[in-house]
Amino acid sequence: MDVNQEPAAEPVYLPEPKRLGVLSRLAPEPMKVVLNWGRRYSLWVFNFGLACCAIEFIAASMARHDFIRLGVIPFAPGPRQADLMVVSGTVTDKMAPAVKRLYEQMPEPKYVISFGACSNCGGPYWDSYSVTKGVDQIIPVDVYVPGCPPRPEALLQGILKLQEKIARESLGERYGANGARPSTAALQSGLVAPPAPGAAPVTGEDAG
């Protein structure tokens, strides 16, 4: 044996490709690119307009700014057909249960843009007794758009940031190992308690 001969290099083992969500046995990493590409350019928007920022959302969807060219479809029929909720305006404590209830009705994967200072942190009404200090106290937020009110261009920038986030995400990492689904109890809102069993329904005459 030649003493000058170099030892054979050890083989390099490539890491196992990541799998994707509930398709963990079928969908390799390249499939993630295809699925994320479809999600980022087909965002059906459910606009939860609560105050003046909703007018800027409408302006962004009109012909001058036209965010449909970015693959964003405004005015979904309802939360069950939407991928993106845009919360624009002041979230009050009385409206908070409705925001959370409609968010829970959206199918996964779903995203939220907080549009404007009021939905971000309460805005100029942050010290009011009836205002929720940010919509992120009741639902998770993916992108914050600052401003009072923000210009339509700011919403376009927020949508681009969200699309960049969608392009990088892995549903397997987002929803847990092996595509584990949350339990039914975890999806139920704790803000509105169901009626007690056997309780008589409240009619209009009883309420009056």
mmCIF file with all atom_site columns, C-alpha atoms in Angstrom:
data_model
loop_
_atom_site.group_PDB
_atom_site.id
_atom_site.type_symbol
_atom_site.label_atom_id
_atom_site.label_alt_id
_atom_site.label_comp_id
_atom_site.label_asym_id
_atom_site.label_entity_id
_atom_site.label_seq_id
_atom_site.pdbx_PDB_ins_code
_atom_site.Cartn_x
_atom_site.Cartn_y
_atom_site.Cartn_z
_atom_site.occupancy
_atom_site.B_iso_or_equiv
_atom_site.pdbx_formal_charge
_atom_site.auth_seq_id
_atom_site.auth_comp_id
_atom_site.auth_asym_id
_atom_site.auth_atom_id
_atom_site.pdbx_PDB_model_num
ATOM 1   C CA . MET A 1 1   ? 0.000   0.000  0.000  1.00 0.00 ? 1   MET A CA 1
ATOM 2   C CA . ASP A 1 2   ? 1.270   3.442  -0.965 1.00 0.00 ? 2   ASP A CA 1
ATOM 3   C CA . VAL A 1 3   ? 1.950   5.474  2.194  1.00 0.00 ? 3   VAL A CA 1
ATOM 4   C CA . ASN A 1 4   ? 1.331   8.677  0.226  1.00 0.00 ? 4   ASN A CA 1
ATOM 5   C CA . GLN A 1 5   ? -2.147  7.598  -0.790 1.00 0.00 ? 5   GLN A CA 1
ATOM 6   C CA . GLU A 1 6   ? -4.847  9.682  0.923  1.00 0.00 ? 6   GLU A CA 1
ATOM 7   C CA . PRO A 1 7   ? -7.573  7.802  2.772  1.00 0.00 ? 7   PRO A CA 1
ATOM 8   C CA . ALA A 1 8   ? -10.905 7.562  1.037  1.00 0.00 ? 8   ALA A CA 1
ATOM 9   C CA . ALA A 1 9   ? -13.250 10.399 1.937  1.00 0.00 ? 9   ALA A CA 1
ATOM 10  C CA . GLU A 1 10  ? -16.214 9.495  4.061  1.00 0.00 ? 10  GLU A CA 1
ATOM 11  C CA . PRO A 1 11  ? -19.576 9.675  2.275  1.00 0.00 ? 11  PRO A CA 1
ATOM 12  C CA . VAL A 1 12  ? -21.639 12.786 2.877  1.00 0.00 ? 12  VAL A CA 1
ATOM 13  C CA . TYR A 1 13  ? -25.207 12.078 3.891  1.00 0.00 ? 13  TYR A CA 1
ATOM 14  C CA . LEU A 1 14  ? -27.719 14.724 2.882  1.00 0.00 ? 14  LEU A CA 1
ATOM 15  C CA . PRO A 1 15  ? -30.364 15.633 5.446  1.00 0.00 ? 15  PRO A CA 1
ATOM 16  C CA . GLU A 1 16  ? -33.739 14.063 4.979  1.00 0.00 ? 16  GLU A CA 1
ATOM 17  C CA . PRO A 1 17  ? -36.055 16.505 3.205  1.00 0.00 ? 17  PRO A CA 1
ATOM 18  C CA . LYS A 1 18  ? -38.672 18.141 5.387  1.00 0.00 ? 18  LYS A CA 1
ATOM 19  C CA . ARG A 1 19  ? -42.209 16.955 5.020  1.00 0.00 ? 19  ARG A CA 1
ATOM 20  C CA . LEU A 1 20  ? -45.305 19.088 4.828  1.00 0.00 ? 20  LEU A CA 1
ATOM 21  C CA . GLY A 1 21  ? -48.186 19.041 7.282  1.00 0.00 ? 21  GLY A CA 1
ATOM 22  C CA . VAL A 1 22  ? -50.808 16.346 6.876  1.00 0.00 ? 22  VAL A CA 1
ATOM 23  C CA . LEU A 1 23  ? -49.113 15.259 3.635  1.00 0.00 ? 23  LEU A CA 1
ATOM 24  C CA . SER A 1 24  ? -46.024 14.240 5.610  1.00 0.00 ? 24  SER A CA 1
ATOM 25  C CA . ARG A 1 25  ? -45.838 10.854 3.899  1.00 0.00 ? 25  ARG A CA 1
ATOM 26  C CA . LEU A 1 26  ? -46.446 12.158 0.397  1.00 0.00 ? 26  LEU A CA 1
ATOM 27  C CA . ALA A 1 27  ? -45.299 15.762 -0.033 1.00 0.00 ? 27  ALA A CA 1
ATOM 28  C CA . PRO A 1 28  ? -41.542 16.458 -0.043 1.00 0.00 ? 28  PRO A CA 1
ATOM 29  C CA . GLU A 1 29  ? -39.933 19.890 0.232  1.00 0.00 ? 29  GLU A CA 1
ATOM 30  C CA . PRO A 1 30  ? -40.490 20.916 -3.434 1.00 0.00 ? 30  PRO A CA 1
ATOM 31  C CA . MET A 1 31  ? -44.241 20.553 -2.912 1.00 0.00 ? 31  MET A CA 1
ATOM 32  C CA . LYS A 1 32  ? -44.038 23.262 -0.228 1.00 0.00 ? 32  LYS A CA 1
ATOM 33  C CA . VAL A 1 33  ? -42.865 25.747 -2.842 1.00 0.00 ? 33  VAL A CA 1
ATOM 34  C CA . VAL A 1 34  ? -45.823 24.947 -5.103 1.00 0.00 ? 34  VAL A CA 1
ATOM 35  C CA . LEU A 1 35  ? -48.404 25.122 -2.312 1.00 0.00 ? 35  LEU A CA 1
ATOM 36  C CA . ASN A 1 36  ? -46.992 28.348 -0.869 1.00 0.00 ? 36  ASN A CA 1
ATOM 37  C CA . TRP A 1 37  ? -46.880 29.893 -4.333 1.00 0.00 ? 37  TRP A CA 1
ATOM 38  C CA . GLY A 1 38  ? -50.587 29.184 -4.718 1.00 0.00 ? 38  GLY A CA 1
ATOM 39  C CA . ARG A 1 39  ? -51.415 30.575 -1.276 1.00 0.00 ? 39  ARG A CA 1
ATOM 40  C CA . ARG A 1 40  ? -49.505 33.821 -1.611 1.00 0.00 ? 40  ARG A CA 1
ATOM 41  C CA . TYR A 1 41  ? -51.130 34.738 -4.927 1.00 0.00 ? 41  TYR A CA 1
ATOM 42  C CA . SER A 1 42  ? -54.728 33.740 -4.104 1.00 0.00 ? 42  SER A CA 1
ATOM 43  C CA . LEU A 1 43  ? -55.528 35.504 -0.850 1.00 0.00 ? 43  LEU A CA 1
ATOM 44  C CA . TRP A 1 44  ? -59.262 35.969 -0.372 1.00 0.00 ? 44  TRP A CA 1
ATOM 45  C CA . VAL A 1 45  ? -59.664 38.906 1.999  1.00 0.00 ? 45  VAL A CA 1
ATOM 46  C CA . PHE A 1 46  ? -62.267 39.322 4.711  1.00 0.00 ? 46  PHE A CA 1
ATOM 47  C CA . ASN A 1 47  ? -62.230 43.010 5.614  1.00 0.00 ? 47  ASN A CA 1
ATOM 48  C CA . PHE A 1 48  ? -63.238 43.602 9.223  1.00 0.00 ? 48  PHE A CA 1
ATOM 49  C CA . GLY A 1 49  ? -63.700 47.359 8.907  1.00 0.00 ? 49  GLY A CA 1
ATOM 50  C CA . LEU A 1 50  ? -64.415 49.048 12.222 1.00 0.00 ? 50  LEU A CA 1
ATOM 51  C CA . ALA A 1 51  ? -63.522 52.715 11.669 1.00 0.00 ? 51  ALA A CA 1
ATOM 52  C CA . CYS A 1 52  ? -61.868 55.181 9.316  1.00 0.00 ? 52  CYS A CA 1
ATOM 53  C CA . CYS A 1 53  ? -59.021 52.815 8.311  1.00 0.00 ? 53  CYS A CA 1
ATOM 54  C CA . ALA A 1 54  ? -61.599 50.731 6.446  1.00 0.00 ? 54  ALA A CA 1
ATOM 55  C CA . ILE A 1 55  ? -61.939 53.596 3.952  1.00 0.00 ? 55  ILE A CA 1
ATOM 56  C CA . GLU A 1 56  ? -58.216 53.301 3.171  1.00 0.00 ? 56  GLU A CA 1
ATOM 57  C CA . PHE A 1 57  ? -58.670 49.561 2.638  1.00 0.00 ? 57  PHE A CA 1
ATOM 58  C CA . ILE A 1 58  ? -61.434 50.291 0.129  1.00 0.00 ? 58  ILE A CA 1
ATOM 59  C CA . ALA A 1 59  ? -59.164 52.817 -1.613 1.00 0.00 ? 59  ALA A CA 1
ATOM 60  C CA . ALA A 1 60  ? -56.414 50.185 -1.891 1.00 0.00 ? 60  ALA A CA 1
ATOM 61  C CA . SER A 1 61  ? -58.839 47.797 -3.580 1.00 0.00 ? 61  SER A CA 1
ATOM 62  C CA . MET A 1 62  ? -60.074 50.316 -6.147 1.00 0.00 ? 62  MET A CA 1
ATOM 63  C CA . ALA A 1 63  ? -58.672 50.991 -9.615 1.00 0.00 ? 63  ALA A CA 1
ATOM 64  C CA . ARG A 1 64  ? -55.921 53.456 -8.669 1.00 0.00 ? 64  ARG A CA 1
ATOM 65  C CA . HIS A 1 65  ? -53.990 51.073 -6.383 1.00 0.00 ? 65  HIS A CA 1
ATOM 66  C CA . ASP A 1 66  ? -55.651 47.793 -7.438 1.00 0.00 ? 66  ASP A CA 1
ATOM 67  C CA . PHE A 1 67  ? -54.217 45.189 -5.075 1.00 0.00 ? 67  PHE A CA 1
ATOM 68  C CA . ILE A 1 68  ? -55.937 42.492 -7.143 1.00 0.00 ? 68  ILE A CA 1
ATOM 69  C CA . ARG A 1 69  ? -52.825 42.652 -9.364 1.00 0.00 ? 69  ARG A CA 1
ATOM 70  C CA . LEU A 1 70  ? -50.912 41.240 -6.362 1.00 0.00 ? 70  LEU A CA 1
ATOM 71  C CA . GLY A 1 71  ? -53.171 38.195 -6.209 1.00 0.00 ? 71  GLY A CA 1
ATOM 72  C CA . VAL A 1 72  ? -55.409 39.575 -3.448 1.00 0.00 ? 72  VAL A CA 1
ATOM 73  C CA . ILE A 1 73  ? -59.146 39.133 -3.977 1.00 0.00 ? 73  ILE A CA 1
ATOM 74  C CA . PRO A 1 74  ? -61.173 41.609 -1.876 1.00 0.00 ? 74  PRO A CA 1
ATOM 75  C CA . PHE A 1 75  ? -64.587 41.153 -0.320 1.00 0.00 ? 75  PHE A CA 1
ATOM 76  C CA . ALA A 1 76  ? -64.794 37.420 0.291  1.00 0.00 ? 76  ALA A CA 1
ATOM 77  C CA . PRO A 1 77  ? -68.399 36.210 0.752  1.00 0.00 ? 77  PRO A CA 1
ATOM 78  C CA . GLY A 1 78  ? -67.682 35.453 4.397  1.00 0.00 ? 78  GLY A CA 1
ATOM 79  C CA . PRO A 1 79  ? -65.046 34.208 6.839  1.00 0.00 ? 79  PRO A CA 1
ATOM 80  C CA . ARG A 1 80  ? -65.480 30.568 5.768  1.00 0.00 ? 80  ARG A CA 1
ATOM 81  C CA . GLN A 1 81  ? -64.278 31.472 2.263  1.00 0.00 ? 81  GLN A CA 1
ATOM 82  C CA . ALA A 1 82  ? -61.443 33.791 3.368  1.00 0.00 ? 82  ALA A CA 1
ATOM 83  C CA . ASP A 1 83  ? -57.703 33.265 3.815  1.00 0.00 ? 83  ASP A CA 1
ATOM 84  C CA . LEU A 1 84  ? -56.805 36.738 5.136  1.00 0.00 ? 84  LEU A CA 1
ATOM 85  C CA . MET A 1 85  ? -58.543 38.937 7.692  1.00 0.00 ? 85  MET A CA 1
ATOM 86  C CA . VAL A 1 86  ? -57.692 42.640 7.620  1.00 0.00 ? 86  VAL A CA 1
ATOM 87  C CA . VAL A 1 87  ? -58.718 44.278 10.900 1.00 0.00 ? 87  VAL A CA 1
ATOM 88  C CA . SER A 1 88  ? -58.971 48.002 10.211 1.00 0.00 ? 88  SER A CA 1
ATOM 89  C CA . GLY A 1 89  ? -60.199 50.345 12.905 1.00 0.00 ? 89  GLY A CA 1
ATOM 90  C CA . THR A 1 90  ? -60.832 50.535 16.625 1.00 0.00 ? 90  THR A CA 1
ATOM 91  C CA . VAL A 1 91  ? -61.508 47.188 18.285 1.00 0.00 ? 91  VAL A CA 1
ATOM 92  C CA . THR A 1 92  ? -63.768 47.723 21.287 1.00 0.00 ? 92  THR A CA 1
ATOM 93  C CA . ASP A 1 93  ? -64.250 45.253 24.108 1.00 0.00 ? 93  ASP A CA 1
ATOM 94  C CA . LYS A 1 94  ? -67.831 44.737 22.945 1.00 0.00 ? 94  LYS A CA 1
ATOM 95  C CA . MET A 1 95  ? -66.704 43.938 19.386 1.00 0.00 ? 95  MET A CA 1
ATOM 96  C CA . ALA A 1 96  ? -63.784 41.689 20.448 1.00 0.00 ? 96  ALA A CA 1
ATOM 97  C CA . PRO A 1 97  ? -65.892 38.478 20.774 1.00 0.00 ? 97  PRO A CA 1
ATOM 98  C CA . ALA A 1 98  ? -67.210 38.973 17.227 1.00 0.00 ? 98  ALA A CA 1
ATOM 99  C CA . VAL A 1 99  ? -63.674 39.441 15.864 1.00 0.00 ? 99  VAL A CA 1
ATOM 100 C CA . LYS A 1 100 ? -62.500 36.246 17.535 1.00 0.00 ? 100 LYS A CA 1
ATOM 101 C CA . ARG A 1 101 ? -65.597 34.285 16.518 1.00 0.00 ? 101 ARG A CA 1
ATOM 102 C CA . LEU A 1 102 ? -65.197 35.205 12.848 1.00 0.00 ? 102 LEU A CA 1
ATOM 103 C CA . TYR A 1 103 ? -61.469 34.454 12.981 1.00 0.00 ? 103 TYR A CA 1
ATOM 104 C CA . GLU A 1 104 ? -62.230 30.977 14.300 1.00 0.00 ? 104 GLU A CA 1
ATOM 105 C CA . GLN A 1 105 ? -64.600 30.387 11.381 1.00 0.00 ? 105 GLN A CA 1
ATOM 106 C CA . MET A 1 106 ? -61.821 30.954 8.827  1.00 0.00 ? 106 MET A CA 1
ATOM 107 C CA . PRO A 1 107 ? -60.242 27.752 7.447  1.00 0.00 ? 107 PRO A CA 1
ATOM 108 C CA . GLU A 1 108 ? -56.551 27.011 7.933  1.00 0.00 ? 108 GLU A CA 1
ATOM 109 C CA . PRO A 1 109 ? -54.106 28.275 6.876  1.00 0.00 ? 109 PRO A CA 1
ATOM 110 C CA . LYS A 1 110 ? -55.318 31.767 7.725  1.00 0.00 ? 110 LYS A CA 1
ATOM 111 C CA . TYR A 1 111 ? -53.566 35.084 8.190  1.00 0.00 ? 111 TYR A CA 1
ATOM 112 C CA . VAL A 1 112 ? -54.283 38.424 9.853  1.00 0.00 ? 112 VAL A CA 1
ATOM 113 C CA . ILE A 1 113 ? -53.131 41.959 8.988  1.00 0.00 ? 113 ILE A CA 1
ATOM 114 C CA . SER A 1 114 ? -53.608 44.601 11.674 1.00 0.00 ? 114 SER A CA 1
ATOM 115 C CA . PHE A 1 115 ? -54.213 47.778 9.695  1.00 0.00 ? 115 PHE A CA 1
ATOM 116 C CA . GLY A 1 116 ? -53.783 51.065 11.520 1.00 0.00 ? 116 GLY A CA 1
ATOM 117 C CA . ALA A 1 117 ? -52.777 52.302 14.952 1.00 0.00 ? 117 ALA A CA 1
ATOM 118 C CA . CYS A 1 118 ? -56.147 51.523 16.552 1.00 0.00 ? 118 CYS A CA 1
ATOM 119 C CA . SER A 1 119 ? -56.044 47.819 15.713 1.00 0.00 ? 119 SER A CA 1
ATOM 120 C CA . ASN A 1 120 ? -52.312 47.688 16.488 1.00 0.00 ? 120 ASN A CA 1
ATOM 121 C CA . CYS A 1 121 ? -52.405 49.128 20.019 1.00 0.00 ? 121 CYS A CA 1
ATOM 122 C CA . GLY A 1 122 ? -55.592 51.110 20.565 1.00 0.00 ? 122 GLY A CA 1
ATOM 123 C CA . GLY A 1 123 ? -54.344 54.235 18.799 1.00 0.00 ? 123 GLY A CA 1
ATOM 124 C CA . PRO A 1 124 ? -55.528 57.567 20.201 1.00 0.00 ? 124 PRO A CA 1
ATOM 125 C CA . TYR A 1 125 ? -58.147 55.683 22.221 1.00 0.00 ? 125 TYR A CA 1
ATOM 126 C CA . TRP A 1 126 ? -55.672 53.397 24.005 1.00 0.00 ? 126 TRP A CA 1
ATOM 127 C CA . ASP A 1 127 ? -56.670 54.723 27.456 1.00 0.00 ? 127 ASP A CA 1
ATOM 128 C CA . SER A 1 128 ? -60.401 54.341 26.907 1.00 0.00 ? 128 SER A CA 1
ATOM 129 C CA . TYR A 1 129 ? -62.262 52.017 29.252 1.00 0.00 ? 129 TYR A CA 1
ATOM 130 C CA . SER A 1 130 ? -64.000 50.292 26.316 1.00 0.00 ? 130 SER A CA 1
ATOM 131 C CA . VAL A 1 131 ? -61.163 49.837 23.787 1.00 0.00 ? 131 VAL A CA 1
ATOM 132 C CA . THR A 1 132 ? -59.108 46.665 23.363 1.00 0.00 ? 132 THR A CA 1
ATOM 133 C CA . LYS A 1 133 ? -55.418 47.567 23.439 1.00 0.00 ? 133 LYS A CA 1
ATOM 134 C CA . GLY A 1 134 ? -54.567 45.806 20.183 1.00 0.00 ? 134 GLY A CA 1
ATOM 135 C CA . VAL A 1 135 ? -56.306 43.072 18.229 1.00 0.00 ? 135 VAL A CA 1
ATOM 136 C CA . ASP A 1 136 ? -53.346 40.763 18.957 1.00 0.00 ? 136 ASP A CA 1
ATOM 137 C CA . GLN A 1 137 ? -54.754 40.339 22.466 1.00 0.00 ? 137 GLN A CA 1
ATOM 138 C CA . ILE A 1 138 ? -57.526 38.157 21.055 1.00 0.00 ? 138 ILE A CA 1
ATOM 139 C CA . ILE A 1 139 ? -56.197 36.711 17.756 1.00 0.00 ? 139 ILE A CA 1
ATOM 140 C CA . PRO A 1 140 ? -52.681 36.155 16.344 1.00 0.00 ? 140 PRO A CA 1
ATOM 141 C CA . VAL A 1 141 ? -51.427 38.842 13.947 1.00 0.00 ? 141 VAL A CA 1
ATOM 142 C CA . ASP A 1 142 ? -48.994 38.187 11.079 1.00 0.00 ? 142 ASP A CA 1
ATOM 143 C CA . VAL A 1 143 ? -48.320 41.731 9.808  1.00 0.00 ? 143 VAL A CA 1
ATOM 144 C CA . TYR A 1 144 ? -48.761 45.133 11.486 1.00 0.00 ? 144 TYR A CA 1
ATOM 145 C CA . VAL A 1 145 ? -49.347 48.203 9.292  1.00 0.00 ? 145 VAL A CA 1
ATOM 146 C CA . PRO A 1 146 ? -48.747 51.458 11.252 1.00 0.00 ? 146 PRO A CA 1
ATOM 147 C CA . GLY A 1 147 ? -50.457 54.752 10.593 1.00 0.00 ? 147 GLY A CA 1
ATOM 148 C CA . CYS A 1 148 ? -53.471 56.838 11.609 1.00 0.00 ? 148 CYS A CA 1
ATOM 149 C CA . PRO A 1 149 ? -54.851 56.151 9.129  1.00 0.00 ? 149 PRO A CA 1
ATOM 150 C CA . PRO A 1 150 ? -52.264 54.395 6.921  1.00 0.00 ? 150 PRO A CA 1
ATOM 151 C CA . ARG A 1 151 ? -52.183 55.249 3.245  1.00 0.00 ? 151 ARG A CA 1
ATOM 152 C CA . PRO A 1 152 ? -53.251 52.583 0.729  1.00 0.00 ? 152 PRO A CA 1
ATOM 153 C CA . GLU A 1 153 ? -49.594 52.163 -0.263 1.00 0.00 ? 153 GLU A CA 1
ATOM 154 C CA . ALA A 1 154 ? -48.874 51.026 3.299  1.00 0.00 ? 154 ALA A CA 1
ATOM 155 C CA . LEU A 1 155 ? -51.431 48.239 2.963  1.00 0.00 ? 155 LEU A CA 1
ATOM 156 C CA . LEU A 1 156 ? -49.827 47.178 -0.312 1.00 0.00 ? 156 LEU A CA 1
ATOM 157 C CA . GLN A 1 157 ? -46.477 46.967 1.476  1.00 0.00 ? 157 GLN A CA 1
ATOM 158 C CA . GLY A 1 158 ? -48.068 44.947 4.267  1.00 0.00 ? 158 GLY A CA 1
ATOM 159 C CA . ILE A 1 159 ? -49.514 42.505 1.737  1.00 0.00 ? 159 ILE A CA 1
ATOM 160 C CA . LEU A 1 160 ? -46.096 42.084 0.118  1.00 0.00 ? 160 LEU A CA 1
ATOM 161 C CA . LYS A 1 161 ? -44.557 41.378 3.529  1.00 0.00 ? 161 LYS A CA 1
ATOM 162 C CA . LEU A 1 162 ? -47.238 38.778 4.209  1.00 0.00 ? 162 LEU A CA 1
ATOM 163 C CA . GLN A 1 163 ? -46.624 37.127 0.850  1.00 0.00 ? 163 GLN A CA 1
ATOM 164 C CA . GLU A 1 164 ? -42.915 36.905 1.648  1.00 0.00 ? 164 GLU A CA 1
ATOM 165 C CA . LYS A 1 165 ? -43.788 35.232 4.943  1.00 0.00 ? 165 LYS A CA 1
ATOM 166 C CA . ILE A 1 166 ? -46.101 32.746 3.229  1.00 0.00 ? 166 ILE A CA 1
ATOM 167 C CA . ALA A 1 167 ? -43.403 31.862 0.693  1.00 0.00 ? 167 ALA A CA 1
ATOM 168 C CA . ARG A 1 168 ? -40.993 30.895 3.509  1.00 0.00 ? 168 ARG A CA 1
ATOM 169 C CA . GLU A 1 169 ? -43.371 29.049 5.823  1.00 0.00 ? 169 GLU A CA 1
ATOM 170 C CA . SER A 1 170 ? -43.721 25.320 6.360  1.00 0.00 ? 170 SER A CA 1
ATOM 171 C CA . LEU A 1 171 ? -47.088 24.026 7.476  1.00 0.00 ? 171 LEU A CA 1
ATOM 172 C CA . GLY A 1 172 ? -45.370 21.168 9.281  1.00 0.00 ? 172 GLY A CA 1
ATOM 173 C CA . GLU A 1 173 ? -43.510 23.640 11.490 1.00 0.00 ? 173 GLU A CA 1
ATOM 174 C CA . ARG A 1 174 ? -46.545 25.901 11.857 1.00 0.00 ? 174 ARG A CA 1
ATOM 175 C CA . TYR A 1 175 ? -49.008 23.257 12.991 1.00 0.00 ? 175 TYR A CA 1
ATOM 176 C CA . GLY A 1 176 ? -46.709 20.858 14.822 1.00 0.00 ? 176 GLY A CA 1
ATOM 177 C CA . ALA A 1 177 ? -45.002 17.573 14.060 1.00 0.00 ? 177 ALA A CA 1
ATOM 178 C CA . ASN A 1 178 ? -46.779 15.089 11.794 1.00 0.00 ? 178 ASN A CA 1
ATOM 179 C CA . GLY A 1 179 ? -49.494 17.600 10.991 1.00 0.00 ? 179 GLY A CA 1
ATOM 180 C CA . ALA A 1 180 ? -51.124 17.412 14.408 1.00 0.00 ? 180 ALA A CA 1
ATOM 181 C CA . ARG A 1 181 ? -54.494 19.163 14.440 1.00 0.00 ? 181 ARG A CA 1
ATOM 182 C CA . PRO A 1 182 ? -55.637 21.284 17.389 1.00 0.00 ? 182 PRO A CA 1
ATOM 183 C CA . SER A 1 183 ? -58.324 19.818 19.588 1.00 0.00 ? 183 SER A CA 1
ATOM 184 C CA . THR A 1 184 ? -61.931 20.924 19.404 1.00 0.00 ? 184 THR A CA 1
ATOM 185 C CA . ALA A 1 185 ? -61.648 22.529 22.830 1.00 0.00 ? 185 ALA A CA 1
ATOM 186 C CA . ALA A 1 186 ? -58.683 24.603 21.666 1.00 0.00 ? 186 ALA A CA 1
ATOM 187 C CA . LEU A 1 187 ? -60.724 26.014 18.780 1.00 0.00 ? 187 LEU A CA 1
ATOM 188 C CA . GLN A 1 188 ? -63.702 27.079 20.894 1.00 0.00 ? 188 GLN A CA 1
ATOM 189 C CA . SER A 1 189 ? -63.856 30.654 22.025 1.00 0.00 ? 189 SER A CA 1
ATOM 190 C CA . GLY A 1 190 ? -63.789 31.293 25.743 1.00 0.00 ? 190 GLY A CA 1
ATOM 191 C CA . LEU A 1 191 ? -65.406 34.712 25.362 1.00 0.00 ? 191 LEU A CA 1
ATOM 192 C CA . VAL A 1 192 ? -69.010 33.546 24.883 1.00 0.00 ? 192 VAL A CA 1
ATOM 193 C CA . ALA A 1 193 ? -70.249 30.829 27.232 1.00 0.00 ? 193 ALA A CA 1
ATOM 194 C CA . PRO A 1 194 ? -72.849 28.371 25.887 1.00 0.00 ? 194 PRO A CA 1
ATOM 195 C CA . PRO A 1 195 ? -76.260 28.277 27.577 1.00 0.00 ? 195 PRO A CA 1
ATOM 196 C CA . ALA A 1 196 ? -76.659 25.969 30.545 1.00 0.00 ? 196 ALA A CA 1
ATOM 197 C CA . PRO A 1 197 ? -78.222 22.583 29.761 1.00 0.00 ? 197 PRO A CA 1
ATOM 198 C CA . GLY A 1 198 ? -81.964 22.590 30.302 1.00 0.00 ? 198 GLY A CA 1
ATOM 199 C CA . ALA A 1 199 ? -82.170 26.372 30.446 1.00 0.00 ? 199 ALA A CA 1
ATOM 200 C CA . ALA A 1 200 ? -85.253 27.912 28.886 1.00 0.00 ? 200 ALA A CA 1
ATOM 201 C CA . PRO A 1 201 ? -84.568 30.048 25.821 1.00 0.00 ? 201 PRO A CA 1
ATOM 202 C CA . VAL A 1 202 ? -84.864 33.803 26.291 1.00 0.00 ? 202 VAL A CA 1
ATOM 203 C CA . THR A 1 203 ? -87.570 35.316 24.126 1.00 0.00 ? 203 THR A CA 1
ATOM 204 C CA . GLY A 1 204 ? -88.139 38.921 23.202 1.00 0.00 ? 204 GLY A CA 1
ATOM 205 C CA . GLU A 1 205 ? -90.883 39.293 25.818 1.00 0.00 ? 205 GLU A CA 1
ATOM 206 C CA . ASP A 1 206 ? -88.631 37.905 28.560 1.00 0.00 ? 206 ASP A CA 1
ATOM 207 C CA . ALA A 1 207 ? -85.817 40.254 27.563 1.00 0.00 ? 207 ALA A CA 1
ATOM 208 C CA . GLY A 1 208 ? -88.159 43.237 27.634 1.00 0.00 ? 208 GLY A CA 1
#
